[in-house]
mmCIF file of C-alpha atoms and ligand atoms in Angstrom:
data_model
loop_
_atom_site.group_PDB
_atom_site.id
_atom_site.type_symbol
_atom_site.label_atom_id
_atom_site.label_comp_id
_atom_site.label_asym_id
_atom_site.label_seq_id
_atom_site.Cartn_x
_atom_site.Cartn_y
_atom_site.Cartn_z
ATOM 1 C CA MET A 1276 -8.161 34.916 2.351
ATOM 2 C CA ARG A 1277 -7.312 33.499 5.741
ATOM 3 C CA LYS A 1278 -3.611 33.694 6.338
ATOM 4 C CA ASP A 1279 -3.323 30.587 8.411
ATOM 5 C CA ARG A 1280 -4.444 28.121 5.803
ATOM 6 C CA LEU A 1281 -2.283 25.981 3.625
ATOM 7 C CA ILE A 1282 -5.200 25.179 1.411
ATOM 8 C CA GLY A 1283 -7.476 28.108 1.754
ATOM 9 C CA GLY A 1284 -9.598 30.533 -0.143
ATOM 10 C CA ALA A 1285 -12.979 29.517 -1.370
ATOM 11 C CA LEU A 1286 -12.725 25.963 -0.155
ATOM 12 C CA ILE A 1287 -14.940 25.334 2.791
ATOM 13 C CA ALA A 1288 -13.815 23.211 5.681
ATOM 14 C CA ALA A 1289 -16.739 21.526 7.363
ATOM 15 C CA LEU A 1290 -16.090 20.548 10.920
ATOM 16 C CA ILE A 1291 -15.967 16.816 10.620
ATOM 17 C CA ILE A 1292 -13.471 15.058 12.775
ATOM 18 C CA LEU A 1293 -12.345 12.126 10.744
ATOM 19 C CA VAL A 1294 -9.757 10.463 12.775
ATOM 20 C CA ALA A 1295 -9.719 10.185 16.488
ATOM 21 C CA VAL A 1296 -6.820 8.660 18.244
ATOM 22 C CA GLY A 1297 -7.722 6.477 21.164
ATOM 23 C CA LEU A 1298 -4.709 7.746 22.964
ATOM 24 C CA TRP A 1299 -5.956 8.244 26.465
ATOM 25 C CA LYS A 1300 -8.838 5.785 26.413
ATOM 26 C CA THR A 1301 -6.902 3.203 28.300
ATOM 27 C CA ALA A 1302 -4.996 5.661 30.459
ATOM 28 C CA ASP A 1303 -6.054 4.094 33.744
ATOM 29 C CA THR A 1304 -4.486 0.804 32.768
ATOM 30 C CA ARG A 1305 -1.157 2.339 31.827
ATOM 31 C CA GLN A 1306 2.009 0.499 32.619
ATOM 32 C CA ASP A 1307 5.537 1.347 33.736
ATOM 33 C CA ASP A 1308 4.570 4.849 34.923
ATOM 34 C CA ARG A 1309 4.207 5.817 31.291
ATOM 35 C CA ILE A 1310 2.276 9.050 30.950
ATOM 36 C CA GLY A 1311 1.110 10.888 27.870
ATOM 37 C CA VAL A 1312 1.756 14.617 27.638
ATOM 38 C CA GLN A 1313 -0.496 16.212 25.075
ATOM 39 C CA GLN A 1314 -0.805 19.707 23.580
ATOM 40 C CA THR A 1315 -3.188 21.142 21.026
ATOM 41 C CA TYR A 1316 -2.371 24.090 18.804
ATOM 42 C CA ARG A 1317 -4.984 25.966 16.777
ATOM 43 C CA GLY A 1318 -4.558 27.272 13.249
ATOM 44 C CA VAL A 1319 -1.577 25.233 12.113
ATOM 45 C CA MET A 1320 -1.684 24.721 8.335
ATOM 46 C CA GLY A 1321 -5.350 25.658 8.315
ATOM 47 C CA THR A 1322 -6.321 23.088 10.922
ATOM 48 C CA ASP A 1323 -5.748 22.063 14.517
ATOM 49 C CA CYS A 1324 -2.812 20.018 15.610
ATOM 50 C CA THR A 1325 -2.413 17.659 18.546
ATOM 51 C CA LEU A 1326 1.031 16.597 19.615
ATOM 52 C CA ALA A 1327 1.784 14.023 22.264
ATOM 53 C CA ALA A 1328 4.833 12.505 23.897
ATOM 54 C CA VAL A 1329 4.967 9.501 26.190
ATOM 55 C CA VAL A 1330 7.395 9.799 29.105
ATOM 56 C CA THR A 1331 8.137 8.045 32.373
ATOM 57 C CA GLY A 1332 6.747 9.946 35.330
ATOM 58 C CA ASP A 1333 5.869 13.586 35.934
ATOM 59 C CA SER A 1334 9.485 14.672 36.232
ATOM 60 C CA GLN A 1335 9.844 14.324 32.465
ATOM 61 C CA ARG A 1336 6.848 16.481 31.707
ATOM 62 C CA PRO A 1337 8.864 19.699 31.093
ATOM 63 C CA LEU A 1338 11.123 17.856 28.642
ATOM 64 C CA ALA A 1339 8.084 16.618 26.757
ATOM 65 C CA GLU A 1340 6.432 20.031 26.720
ATOM 66 C CA LYS A 1341 9.559 21.645 25.358
ATOM 67 C CA ALA A 1342 9.831 19.064 22.572
ATOM 68 C CA LEU A 1343 6.160 19.432 21.671
ATOM 69 C CA GLY A 1344 6.530 23.208 21.458
ATOM 70 C CA GLU A 1345 9.524 22.835 19.139
ATOM 71 C CA ALA A 1346 7.683 20.309 16.996
ATOM 72 C CA ALA A 1347 4.707 22.692 16.686
ATOM 73 C CA ASP A 1348 7.088 25.487 15.655
ATOM 74 C CA SER A 1349 8.535 23.234 12.966
ATOM 75 C CA LEU A 1350 5.036 22.651 11.534
ATOM 76 C CA ARG A 1351 4.520 26.413 11.312
ATOM 77 C CA GLU A 1352 7.905 26.807 9.675
ATOM 78 C CA VAL A 1353 6.961 24.350 6.910
ATOM 79 C CA GLU A 1354 3.727 26.258 6.344
ATOM 80 C CA ALA A 1355 5.609 29.584 6.133
ATOM 81 C CA ARG A 1356 7.970 28.142 3.517
ATOM 82 C CA MET A 1357 5.565 26.088 1.414
ATOM 83 C CA SER A 1358 2.051 27.495 1.491
ATOM 84 C CA SER A 1359 0.972 28.859 -1.871
ATOM 85 C CA TRP A 1360 -1.594 31.013 -0.026
ATOM 86 C CA LEU A 1361 1.039 33.027 1.854
ATOM 87 C CA ASP A 1362 2.577 35.738 -0.334
ATOM 88 C CA ALA A 1363 5.941 35.586 1.425
ATOM 89 C CA SER A 1364 6.457 31.818 1.128
ATOM 90 C CA GLU A 1365 9.155 30.298 -1.064
ATOM 91 C CA ILE A 1366 6.476 28.636 -3.171
ATOM 92 C CA SER A 1367 4.648 31.937 -3.766
ATOM 93 C CA ARG A 1368 7.958 33.491 -4.822
ATOM 94 C CA LEU A 1369 8.519 30.636 -7.260
ATOM 95 C CA ASN A 1370 4.958 30.933 -8.573
ATOM 96 C CA ARG A 1371 5.360 34.705 -9.163
ATOM 97 C CA SER A 1372 8.801 34.426 -10.708
ATOM 98 C CA PRO A 1373 9.243 35.036 -14.455
ATOM 99 C CA ALA A 1374 10.762 32.353 -16.671
ATOM 100 C CA GLY A 1375 14.544 32.021 -16.839
ATOM 101 C CA VAL A 1376 15.255 33.463 -13.390
ATOM 102 C CA LYS A 1377 16.635 31.186 -10.722
ATOM 103 C CA VAL A 1378 14.586 31.222 -7.530
ATOM 104 C CA PRO A 1379 16.668 30.200 -4.492
ATOM 105 C CA LEU A 1380 14.900 27.584 -2.354
ATOM 106 C CA SER A 1381 15.632 26.041 1.031
ATOM 107 C CA PRO A 1382 16.753 22.390 1.208
ATOM 108 C CA GLN A 1383 13.374 21.571 2.829
ATOM 109 C CA THR A 1384 11.300 23.023 -0.007
ATOM 110 C CA LEU A 1385 13.532 21.403 -2.617
ATOM 111 C CA ASP A 1386 13.192 18.097 -0.812
ATOM 112 C CA VAL A 1387 9.410 18.296 -1.046
ATOM 113 C CA LEU A 1388 9.508 19.355 -4.712
ATOM 114 C CA ARG A 1389 11.806 16.417 -5.549
ATOM 115 C CA SER A 1390 9.517 14.010 -3.703
ATOM 116 C CA ALA A 1391 6.556 15.499 -5.559
ATOM 117 C CA LEU A 1392 8.293 14.898 -8.881
ATOM 118 C CA ASP A 1393 9.003 11.265 -7.884
ATOM 119 C CA ALA A 1394 5.341 10.902 -6.874
ATOM 120 C CA TYR A 1395 4.253 12.274 -10.247
ATOM 121 C CA GLU A 1396 6.153 9.430 -11.894
ATOM 122 C CA GLN A 1397 5.073 6.733 -9.425
ATOM 123 C CA THR A 1398 1.393 7.647 -9.746
ATOM 124 C CA GLY A 1399 1.412 7.915 -13.527
ATOM 125 C CA GLY A 1400 0.694 11.664 -13.347
ATOM 126 C CA ALA A 1401 -2.263 11.427 -10.947
ATOM 127 C CA PHE A 1402 -0.321 13.258 -8.244
ATOM 128 C CA ASP A 1403 0.820 16.459 -9.859
ATOM 129 C CA VAL A 1404 1.756 19.518 -7.807
ATOM 130 C CA THR A 1405 2.062 21.587 -10.985
ATOM 131 C CA CYS A 1406 -1.731 21.674 -11.331
ATOM 132 C CA ARG A 1407 -1.936 24.999 -9.449
ATOM 133 C CA PRO A 1408 -3.509 26.946 -12.382
ATOM 134 C CA LEU A 1409 -6.340 24.372 -12.415
ATOM 135 C CA ILE A 1410 -6.837 24.788 -8.683
ATOM 136 C CA GLU A 1411 -7.045 28.570 -9.122
ATOM 137 C CA LEU A 1412 -9.415 28.173 -12.076
ATOM 138 C CA TRP A 1413 -11.812 26.052 -9.992
ATOM 139 C CA ARG A 1414 -11.570 28.493 -7.083
ATOM 140 C CA GLU A 1415 -12.549 31.354 -9.354
ATOM 141 C CA ALA A 1416 -15.378 29.209 -10.725
ATOM 142 C CA GLY A 1417 -16.574 28.817 -7.142
ATOM 143 C CA LYS A 1418 -16.670 32.577 -6.645
ATOM 144 C CA ARG A 1419 -18.383 33.125 -10.004
ATOM 145 C CA GLY A 1420 -20.882 30.307 -9.573
ATOM 146 C CA THR A 1421 -20.306 28.582 -12.943
ATOM 147 C CA PRO A 1422 -17.850 25.791 -13.821
ATOM 148 C CA PRO A 1423 -15.024 26.553 -16.275
ATOM 149 C CA ASP A 1424 -15.452 25.564 -19.932
ATOM 150 C CA GLU A 1425 -13.269 23.149 -21.928
ATOM 151 C CA GLU A 1426 -11.119 25.914 -23.382
ATOM 152 C CA GLN A 1427 -10.372 27.404 -19.963
ATOM 153 C CA LEU A 1428 -9.470 23.939 -18.656
ATOM 154 C CA ARG A 1429 -7.160 23.323 -21.589
ATOM 155 C CA GLN A 1430 -5.441 26.677 -21.132
ATOM 156 C CA ALA A 1431 -4.962 26.218 -17.388
ATOM 157 C CA ARG A 1432 -3.497 22.766 -17.999
ATOM 158 C CA ALA A 1433 -1.058 24.115 -20.608
ATOM 159 C CA GLN A 1434 0.168 26.868 -18.289
ATOM 160 C CA SER A 1435 1.960 24.566 -15.916
ATOM 161 C CA ASN A 1436 3.561 21.115 -15.993
ATOM 162 C CA TRP A 1437 6.771 19.443 -14.904
ATOM 163 C CA ASP A 1438 8.514 20.175 -18.235
ATOM 164 C CA LEU A 1439 8.236 23.868 -17.357
ATOM 165 C CA ILE A 1440 9.939 23.629 -13.946
ATOM 166 C CA GLU A 1441 13.597 22.731 -13.544
ATOM 167 C CA LEU A 1442 14.815 21.757 -10.083
ATOM 168 C CA GLN A 1443 18.442 22.604 -9.401
ATOM 169 C CA GLU A 1444 20.839 22.025 -6.516
ATOM 170 C CA ASP A 1445 19.722 25.052 -4.508
ATOM 171 C CA GLY A 1446 16.738 26.481 -6.347
ATOM 172 C CA ALA A 1447 14.424 26.195 -9.322
ATOM 173 C CA VAL A 1448 14.066 27.815 -12.727
ATOM 174 C CA LYS A 1449 10.790 28.061 -14.612
ATOM 175 C CA HIS A 1450 10.614 27.780 -18.386
ATOM 176 C CA ALA A 1451 7.322 29.653 -18.613
ATOM 177 C CA ASP A 1452 6.036 32.602 -16.558
ATOM 178 C CA THR A 1453 2.765 30.786 -15.987
ATOM 179 C CA ALA A 1454 4.203 27.610 -14.387
ATOM 180 C CA ARG A 1455 2.995 27.287 -10.792
ATOM 181 C CA VAL A 1456 2.932 24.650 -8.068
ATOM 182 C CA ASP A 1457 0.724 23.814 -5.085
ATOM 183 C CA LEU A 1458 2.091 21.635 -2.288
ATOM 184 C CA GLY A 1459 -1.291 21.249 -0.527
ATOM 185 C CA GLY A 1460 -1.287 17.495 -1.171
ATOM 186 C CA ILE A 1461 2.173 16.774 0.244
ATOM 187 C CA ALA A 1462 3.397 19.537 2.595
ATOM 188 C CA LYS A 1463 1.236 18.428 5.510
ATOM 189 C CA GLY A 1464 2.697 14.944 5.379
ATOM 190 C CA TYR A 1465 6.224 16.308 5.085
ATOM 191 C CA ALA A 1466 5.613 18.622 8.048
ATOM 192 C CA ILE A 1467 4.331 15.763 10.222
ATOM 193 C CA ASP A 1468 7.423 13.676 9.429
ATOM 194 C CA ALA A 1469 9.733 16.598 10.189
ATOM 195 C CA ALA A 1470 7.979 17.189 13.527
ATOM 196 C CA VAL A 1471 8.239 13.500 14.453
ATOM 197 C CA GLU A 1472 11.919 13.488 13.589
ATOM 198 C CA LEU A 1473 12.518 16.507 15.770
ATOM 199 C CA MET A 1474 10.712 14.895 18.703
ATOM 200 C CA GLY A 1475 12.398 11.527 18.206
ATOM 201 C CA ARG A 1476 15.727 13.024 19.083
ATOM 202 C CA GLU A 1477 14.534 13.508 22.654
ATOM 203 C CA ARG A 1478 14.064 9.760 23.094
ATOM 204 C CA PHE A 1479 10.529 9.361 24.325
ATOM 205 C CA HIS A 1480 8.740 6.062 24.840
ATOM 206 C CA GLY A 1481 6.529 7.177 22.014
ATOM 207 C CA GLY A 1482 4.832 10.121 20.430
ATOM 208 C CA LEU A 1483 2.195 11.358 18.077
ATOM 209 C CA VAL A 1484 1.675 14.239 15.664
ATOM 210 C CA ASN A 1485 -1.935 14.627 14.523
ATOM 211 C CA LEU A 1486 -2.471 17.470 12.057
ATOM 212 C CA GLY A 1487 -6.193 17.716 11.355
ATOM 213 C CA GLY A 1488 -6.659 13.955 11.117
ATOM 214 C CA ASP A 1489 -3.460 13.199 9.235
ATOM 215 C CA LEU A 1490 -1.081 11.667 11.736
ATOM 216 C CA ARG A 1491 2.061 9.766 12.507
ATOM 217 C CA CYS A 1492 2.876 7.912 15.692
ATOM 218 C CA PHE A 1493 6.021 6.201 16.910
ATOM 219 C CA GLY A 1494 7.096 4.023 19.813
ATOM 220 C CA LYS A 1495 4.469 3.065 22.367
ATOM 221 C CA PRO A 1496 1.300 4.805 23.540
ATOM 222 C CA PRO A 1497 0.756 5.530 27.269
ATOM 223 C CA ALA A 1498 -0.853 2.090 27.677
ATOM 224 C CA GLY A 1499 -0.472 -1.086 25.669
ATOM 225 C CA GLU A 1500 1.840 -1.761 22.760
ATOM 226 C CA ARG A 1501 -0.050 -0.396 19.781
ATOM 227 C CA TRP A 1502 -1.636 2.901 18.860
ATOM 228 C CA SER A 1503 -5.354 2.851 18.285
ATOM 229 C CA VAL A 1504 -6.719 5.079 15.494
ATOM 230 C CA ASP A 1505 -10.436 5.417 14.749
ATOM 231 C CA ILE A 1506 -11.510 6.142 11.180
ATOM 232 C CA ARG A 1507 -15.009 7.625 11.142
ATOM 233 C CA ASN A 1508 -17.589 7.281 8.443
ATOM 234 C CA PRO A 1509 -17.818 10.582 6.554
ATOM 235 C CA ASN A 1510 -21.617 10.326 6.556
ATOM 236 C CA GLY A 1511 -22.121 9.814 10.230
ATOM 237 C CA ALA A 1512 -20.711 9.073 13.584
ATOM 238 C CA LYS A 1513 -20.268 5.376 12.866
ATOM 239 C CA LEU A 1514 -16.775 3.981 12.880
ATOM 240 C CA LEU A 1515 -15.496 2.860 9.487
ATOM 241 C CA ALA A 1516 -12.617 1.055 11.051
ATOM 242 C CA GLN A 1517 -10.544 0.935 14.148
ATOM 243 C CA LEU A 1518 -6.877 0.584 13.342
ATOM 244 C CA GLN A 1519 -4.111 -0.726 15.538
ATOM 245 C CA LEU A 1520 -0.661 0.468 14.583
ATOM 246 C CA PRO A 1521 2.799 -0.340 15.889
ATOM 247 C CA GLY A 1522 3.767 3.133 14.599
ATOM 248 C CA GLY A 1523 3.601 4.813 11.234
ATOM 249 C CA ALA A 1524 1.311 7.263 9.471
ATOM 250 C CA VAL A 1525 -2.377 7.459 8.576
ATOM 251 C CA CYS A 1526 -3.654 10.111 6.154
ATOM 252 C CA THR A 1527 -7.135 10.610 4.746
ATOM 253 C CA SER A 1528 -8.325 12.552 1.708
ATOM 254 C CA GLY A 1529 -12.000 13.106 1.179
ATOM 255 C CA ASN A 1530 -14.267 15.344 -0.816
ATOM 256 C CA TYR A 1531 -16.651 15.833 2.111
ATOM 257 C CA GLU A 1532 -14.172 17.656 4.262
ATOM 258 C CA ARG A 1533 -13.088 20.434 1.965
ATOM 259 C CA PHE A 1534 -15.036 21.190 -1.153
ATOM 260 C CA ASN A 1535 -15.951 23.921 -3.556
ATOM 261 C CA GLU A 1536 -19.638 24.618 -4.187
ATOM 262 C CA ILE A 1537 -20.658 25.796 -7.652
ATOM 263 C CA GLY A 1538 -24.304 26.249 -8.553
ATOM 264 C CA GLY A 1539 -25.441 24.081 -5.653
ATOM 265 C CA ARG A 1540 -23.159 21.194 -6.568
ATOM 266 C CA ARG A 1541 -20.187 20.126 -4.511
ATOM 267 C CA TYR A 1542 -16.844 19.717 -6.219
ATOM 268 C CA SER A 1543 -13.830 18.057 -4.654
ATOM 269 C CA HIS A 1544 -10.709 20.089 -3.948
ATOM 270 C CA ILE A 1545 -8.705 17.281 -5.578
ATOM 271 C CA ILE A 1546 -8.201 17.713 -9.319
ATOM 272 C CA ASP A 1547 -7.625 14.974 -11.858
ATOM 273 C CA PRO A 1548 -4.674 16.607 -13.650
ATOM 274 C CA ARG A 1549 -5.374 14.566 -16.784
ATOM 275 C CA SER A 1550 -8.873 15.971 -17.361
ATOM 276 C CA GLY A 1551 -8.562 19.171 -15.337
ATOM 277 C CA ASN A 1552 -11.798 18.309 -13.527
ATOM 278 C CA PRO A 1553 -12.319 17.725 -9.810
ATOM 279 C CA VAL A 1554 -12.567 14.054 -8.891
ATOM 280 C CA ASP A 1555 -16.135 12.935 -8.231
ATOM 281 C CA LYS A 1556 -16.416 9.220 -7.564
ATOM 282 C CA ILE A 1557 -14.118 8.594 -4.654
ATOM 283 C CA VAL A 1558 -15.652 9.736 -1.379
ATOM 284 C CA SER A 1559 -12.643 9.086 0.808
ATOM 285 C CA VAL A 1560 -9.269 7.368 0.875
ATOM 286 C CA THR A 1561 -7.345 6.404 4.009
ATOM 287 C CA VAL A 1562 -3.717 5.360 3.592
ATOM 288 C CA VAL A 1563 -1.385 3.717 6.110
ATOM 289 C CA ALA A 1564 2.326 4.125 5.329
ATOM 290 C CA PRO A 1565 5.659 4.285 7.137
ATOM 291 C CA THR A 1566 5.860 8.049 6.639
ATOM 292 C CA ALA A 1567 3.191 10.743 6.593
ATOM 293 C CA MET A 1568 4.465 12.192 3.328
ATOM 294 C CA THR A 1569 3.959 8.856 1.563
ATOM 295 C CA ALA A 1570 0.499 8.451 3.104
ATOM 296 C CA ASP A 1571 -0.473 12.033 2.195
ATOM 297 C CA ILE A 1572 0.645 11.607 -1.434
ATOM 298 C CA TRP A 1573 -1.176 8.304 -1.923
ATOM 299 C CA ALA A 1574 -4.413 9.469 -0.302
ATOM 300 C CA THR A 1575 -4.614 12.240 -2.904
ATOM 301 C CA ALA A 1576 -3.339 10.052 -5.771
ATOM 302 C CA LEU A 1577 -5.845 7.249 -5.088
ATOM 303 C CA SER A 1578 -8.658 9.813 -4.984
ATOM 304 C CA VAL A 1579 -7.737 10.476 -8.618
ATOM 305 C CA LEU A 1580 -6.918 6.910 -9.690
ATOM 306 C CA GLY A 1581 -9.804 5.100 -8.001
ATOM 307 C CA PRO A 1582 -9.709 1.379 -7.114
ATOM 308 C CA ALA A 1583 -7.435 0.575 -10.081
ATOM 309 C CA GLY A 1584 -4.734 2.695 -8.451
ATOM 310 C CA MET A 1585 -4.391 0.189 -5.594
ATOM 311 C CA ASP A 1586 -2.142 -1.905 -7.875
ATOM 312 C CA ARG A 1587 0.368 0.925 -7.949
ATOM 313 C CA LEU A 1588 0.843 1.141 -4.183
ATOM 314 C CA PRO A 1589 4.473 0.653 -3.140
ATOM 315 C CA ASP A 1590 5.394 -2.132 -0.687
ATOM 316 C CA GLY A 1591 4.432 -1.313 2.876
ATOM 317 C CA VAL A 1592 1.678 1.114 1.872
ATOM 318 C CA GLU A 1593 -1.944 0.048 2.394
ATOM 319 C CA ALA A 1594 -5.204 1.802 1.602
ATOM 320 C CA MET A 1595 -8.948 1.751 2.129
ATOM 321 C CA MET A 1596 -11.301 3.586 -0.209
ATOM 322 C CA LEU A 1597 -14.991 4.521 -0.366
ATOM 323 C CA ASP A 1598 -16.152 4.623 -3.964
ATOM 324 C CA ALA A 1599 -19.512 6.123 -4.936
ATOM 325 C CA ALA A 1600 -19.243 5.245 -8.630
ATOM 326 C CA GLY A 1601 -22.432 3.175 -8.744
ATOM 327 C CA SER A 1602 -25.731 3.710 -6.962
ATOM 328 C CA GLU A 1603 -24.253 2.656 -3.667
ATOM 329 C CA THR A 1604 -21.003 3.348 -1.907
ATOM 330 C CA ARG A 1605 -18.520 0.496 -2.102
ATOM 331 C CA ARG A 1606 -15.536 -0.102 0.083
ATOM 332 C CA HIS A 1607 -12.204 -1.307 -1.322
ATOM 333 C CA GLU A 1608 -9.127 -2.344 0.611
ATOM 334 C CA SER A 1609 -5.596 -3.165 -0.510
ATOM 335 C CA PRO A 1610 -4.575 -6.743 0.415
ATOM 336 C CA GLY A 1611 -2.608 -5.804 3.534
ATOM 337 C CA PHE A 1612 -4.991 -3.201 4.948
ATOM 338 C CA GLY A 1613 -6.945 -5.756 6.967
ATOM 339 C CA GLY A 1614 -3.807 -6.420 8.996
ATOM 340 C CA PHE A 1615 -4.243 -3.031 10.690
ATOM 341 C CA ILE A 1616 -7.943 -3.410 11.447
ATOM 342 C CA LYS A 1617 -9.072 -4.253 14.943
ATOM 343 C CA ASN A 1618 -12.835 -4.042 14.436
ATOM 344 C CA ALA A 1619 -14.041 -3.471 10.885
ATOM 345 C CA GLY A 1620 -17.213 -1.575 9.888
ATOM 346 C CA ARG A 1621 -19.295 -1.562 13.037
HETATM 347 P P1 ADP B 1855 -6.362 17.501 2.691
HETATM 348 O O1 ADP B 1855 -5.493 18.696 2.734
HETATM 349 O O2 ADP B 1855 -7.801 17.791 2.903
HETATM 350 O O3 ADP B 1855 -5.823 16.348 3.490
HETATM 351 P P2 ADP B 1855 -5.244 16.267 0.359
HETATM 352 O O4 ADP B 1855 -4.102 15.826 1.183
HETATM 353 O O5 ADP B 1855 -5.938 15.273 -0.446
HETATM 354 O O6 ADP B 1855 -6.338 17.022 1.213
HETATM 355 O O7 ADP B 1855 -4.682 17.396 -0.582
HETATM 356 C C1 ADP B 1855 -5.521 18.098 -1.444
HETATM 357 C C2 ADP B 1855 -4.790 19.318 -1.923
HETATM 358 O O8 ADP B 1855 -3.744 18.928 -2.823
HETATM 359 C C3 ADP B 1855 -5.664 20.257 -2.704
HETATM 360 O O9 ADP B 1855 -6.305 21.200 -1.871
HETATM 361 C C4 ADP B 1855 -4.667 20.907 -3.647
HETATM 362 O O10 ADP B 1855 -3.957 21.917 -2.966
HETATM 363 C C5 ADP B 1855 -3.709 19.783 -3.946
HETATM 364 N N1 ADP B 1855 -4.098 18.952 -5.092
HETATM 365 C C6 ADP B 1855 -5.308 18.828 -5.688
HETATM 366 N N2 ADP B 1855 -5.289 17.910 -6.677
HETATM 367 C C7 ADP B 1855 -4.008 17.430 -6.701
HETATM 368 C C8 ADP B 1855 -3.339 16.458 -7.501
HETATM 369 N N3 ADP B 1855 -3.979 15.777 -8.462
HETATM 370 N N4 ADP B 1855 -2.027 16.222 -7.254
HETATM 371 C C9 ADP B 1855 -1.373 16.896 -6.281
HETATM 372 N N5 ADP B 1855 -1.936 17.829 -5.495
HETATM 373 C C10 ADP B 1855 -3.245 18.084 -5.701
HETATM 374 MG MG1 MG B 1856 -3.746 14.849 2.798
#
C-alpha cells in the first residue's frame, strides 16, 4: 500500500488530467502589476497539488511563497488525520476501536464527520462515509479477481452504518466493533477549503488550491476578473467545457480516473451504499459550489443518484453530468450550470 494516498490500495489512478486552470494563459496581458506565484507539490493526498497566490510585484513573492508552503503543510496535516489508509490517522484509530470505547478526535476530524452526517441526510443516503466495509470488500474482490456475492454484500453493509457511530463533543463512540468510516469522498474538499482559509489571511489579490483537479479559487487571477477552468472530456483531449468563475470550487468525480478492475471489467471506486455495488452509469460529475467540501460531496453523491439527484442540489450548487445509461453518453446540466460556461462542448 502506498503511504501517500488518501484513497489507495488496489485502485488504479490513470494519469488523466481532468481540469486545467487557465491561470497563466493571459499572463502577458496582466494588469496592475499583478503576478501569480505558483508552487506544485507531489504526493499530497495521493495526487499532485498546485497552489497559487496573486500578489502585487516581485517584492511580495516571499510572502506568497511562505503562505503557499503553509497551505501545502495544512493539506498534509488533513491527510495525516483523516486518511483511512494510514495506520496512525485518527480515522484508522476509530476504525480499529472496539465498541463502547470513546475515541478522542480533533475538532477538524469531528467537523468533517459532522458534515458527512449532514450530507448523508441531504443526499438521502447516497453519500455515506460509513460504507468503508463495502469499499474494503470491493478492494479484496479486485485482488481476488471475482466480484463479491449477495451475502458478502449484505454482511458488509450490516457491519457499518450511522446508527453504529455516535459523534460526541470531542470524540466518537462506536456501537459495533465492525463500524468503520472512509472520508475519501469529503476530506479532499475539506482540506482545500482549510488551505484557502489559511492563505486568505495573508490578503492576496487572489489565490488557488488545485488538488488533483479538485480546486477552489478566490479573489482575482493574475489577469482579468474571473478564473478560467477547463473541464476535459474523459475520453479524449477535447474540452467538455470552459468555465469562468468569480471564485469558488470545482470538483469532479469520475469512474475513469480511479477504478478497480475485476475479471477484465472496470468498476467505479464510488459505491452505491443502498445496493453495495459500485456505480456504473455515471461516467463523470463536475460540481461548482461555494466551498470545495460541498462540491466534493455532491460530485460523489450525484455519481450515485444520477440525473434525478440534480433536484436535490442545494441553492448555489450547480452540476454537469455525463451519463452512459443508454447506448450513447448523454450530458445533463443543472439549470444554473450554464451561467459558468464560457464555451460549451467544443
Ligand atoms: P476522487 O477522490 O477521485 O475525487 P470522489 O471524490 O468521488 O473521488 O471520492 C470517492 C471516494 O469516496 C472513494 O474512493 C471512497 O473512498 C469514498 N466513497 C465511495 N463511495 C462513497 C459514497 N457512496 N459515499 C461517500 N463516500 C464514498
Ligand atoms: Mg472528489
